[in-house]
Short mmCIF file of C-alpha atoms in Angstrom, two decimals:
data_model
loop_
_atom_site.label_atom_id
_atom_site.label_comp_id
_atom_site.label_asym_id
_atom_site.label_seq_id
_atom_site.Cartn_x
_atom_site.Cartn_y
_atom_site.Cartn_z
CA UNK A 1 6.19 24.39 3.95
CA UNK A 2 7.70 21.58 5.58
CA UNK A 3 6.16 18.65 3.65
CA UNK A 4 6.98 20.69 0.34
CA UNK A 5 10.01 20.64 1.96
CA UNK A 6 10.34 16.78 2.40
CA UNK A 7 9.05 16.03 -0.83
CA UNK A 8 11.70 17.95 -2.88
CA UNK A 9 14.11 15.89 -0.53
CA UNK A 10 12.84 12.67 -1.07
CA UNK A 11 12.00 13.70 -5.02
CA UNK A 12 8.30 13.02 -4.54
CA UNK A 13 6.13 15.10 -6.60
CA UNK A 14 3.76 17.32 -4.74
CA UNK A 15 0.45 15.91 -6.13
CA UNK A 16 1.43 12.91 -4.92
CA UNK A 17 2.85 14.21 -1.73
CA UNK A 18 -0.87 15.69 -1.20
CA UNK A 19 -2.37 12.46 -2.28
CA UNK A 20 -0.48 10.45 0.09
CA UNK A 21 -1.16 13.07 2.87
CA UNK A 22 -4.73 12.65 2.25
CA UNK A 23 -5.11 8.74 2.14
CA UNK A 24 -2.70 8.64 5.63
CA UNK A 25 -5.64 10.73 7.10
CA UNK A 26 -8.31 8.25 6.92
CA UNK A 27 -6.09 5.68 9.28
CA UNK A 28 -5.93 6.47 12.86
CA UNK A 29 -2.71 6.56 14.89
CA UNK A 30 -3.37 2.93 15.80
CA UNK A 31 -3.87 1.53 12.74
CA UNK A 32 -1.09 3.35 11.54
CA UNK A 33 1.05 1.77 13.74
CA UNK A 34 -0.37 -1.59 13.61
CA UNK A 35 0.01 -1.17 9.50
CA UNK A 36 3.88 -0.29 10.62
CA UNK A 37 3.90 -3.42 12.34
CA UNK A 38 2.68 -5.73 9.90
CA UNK A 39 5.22 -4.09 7.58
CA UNK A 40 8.57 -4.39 9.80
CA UNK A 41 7.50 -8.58 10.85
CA UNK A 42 7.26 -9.08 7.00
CA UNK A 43 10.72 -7.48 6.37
CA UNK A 44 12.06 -9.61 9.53
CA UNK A 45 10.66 -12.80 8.29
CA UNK A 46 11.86 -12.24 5.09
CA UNK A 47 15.10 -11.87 5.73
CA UNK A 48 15.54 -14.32 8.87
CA UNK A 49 12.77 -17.39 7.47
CA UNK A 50 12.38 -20.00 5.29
CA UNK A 51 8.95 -19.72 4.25
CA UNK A 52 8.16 -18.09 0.60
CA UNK A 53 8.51 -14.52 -0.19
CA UNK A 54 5.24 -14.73 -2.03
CA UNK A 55 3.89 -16.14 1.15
CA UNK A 56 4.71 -13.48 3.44
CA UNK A 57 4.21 -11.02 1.18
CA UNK A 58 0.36 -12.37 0.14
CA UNK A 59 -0.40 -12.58 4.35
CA UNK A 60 1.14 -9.17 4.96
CA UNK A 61 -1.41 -7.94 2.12
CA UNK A 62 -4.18 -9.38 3.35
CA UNK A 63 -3.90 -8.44 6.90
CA UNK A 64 -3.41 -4.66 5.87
CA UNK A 65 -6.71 -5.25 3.52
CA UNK A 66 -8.52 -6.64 6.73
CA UNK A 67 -8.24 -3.33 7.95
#
């Protein structure tokens, strides 16, 4: 199968694999992307801003909470 197959490639186990598969279901494409979102504008300000890791990382986990 081909997410048997990408979990031997990436070494993830295939409980987990199914797990993960299974939580990923409950978000809709939208929030999925909006969750991708959040995710890439806490990597950019983290490596282009001043403010506090902890900072961005505690409003990138509360917005993908608010969810």
């Amino acid at each position: 199968s081909t997410a048997a197959d990408a979990g031997k490639q990436l070494g993830v186990n295939n409980f987990h694999l199914r797990e993960f598969a299974g939580h990923a279901e409950a978000f809709s494409l939208g929030e999925a992307r909006h969750c991708f979102s959040l995710l890439f504008q806490s990597d950019r300000k983290l490596k282009s801003s001043r403010i506090s890791e902890k900072i961005i990382l505690e409003d990138m986990i509360a917005q993908l909470c608010a969810l």
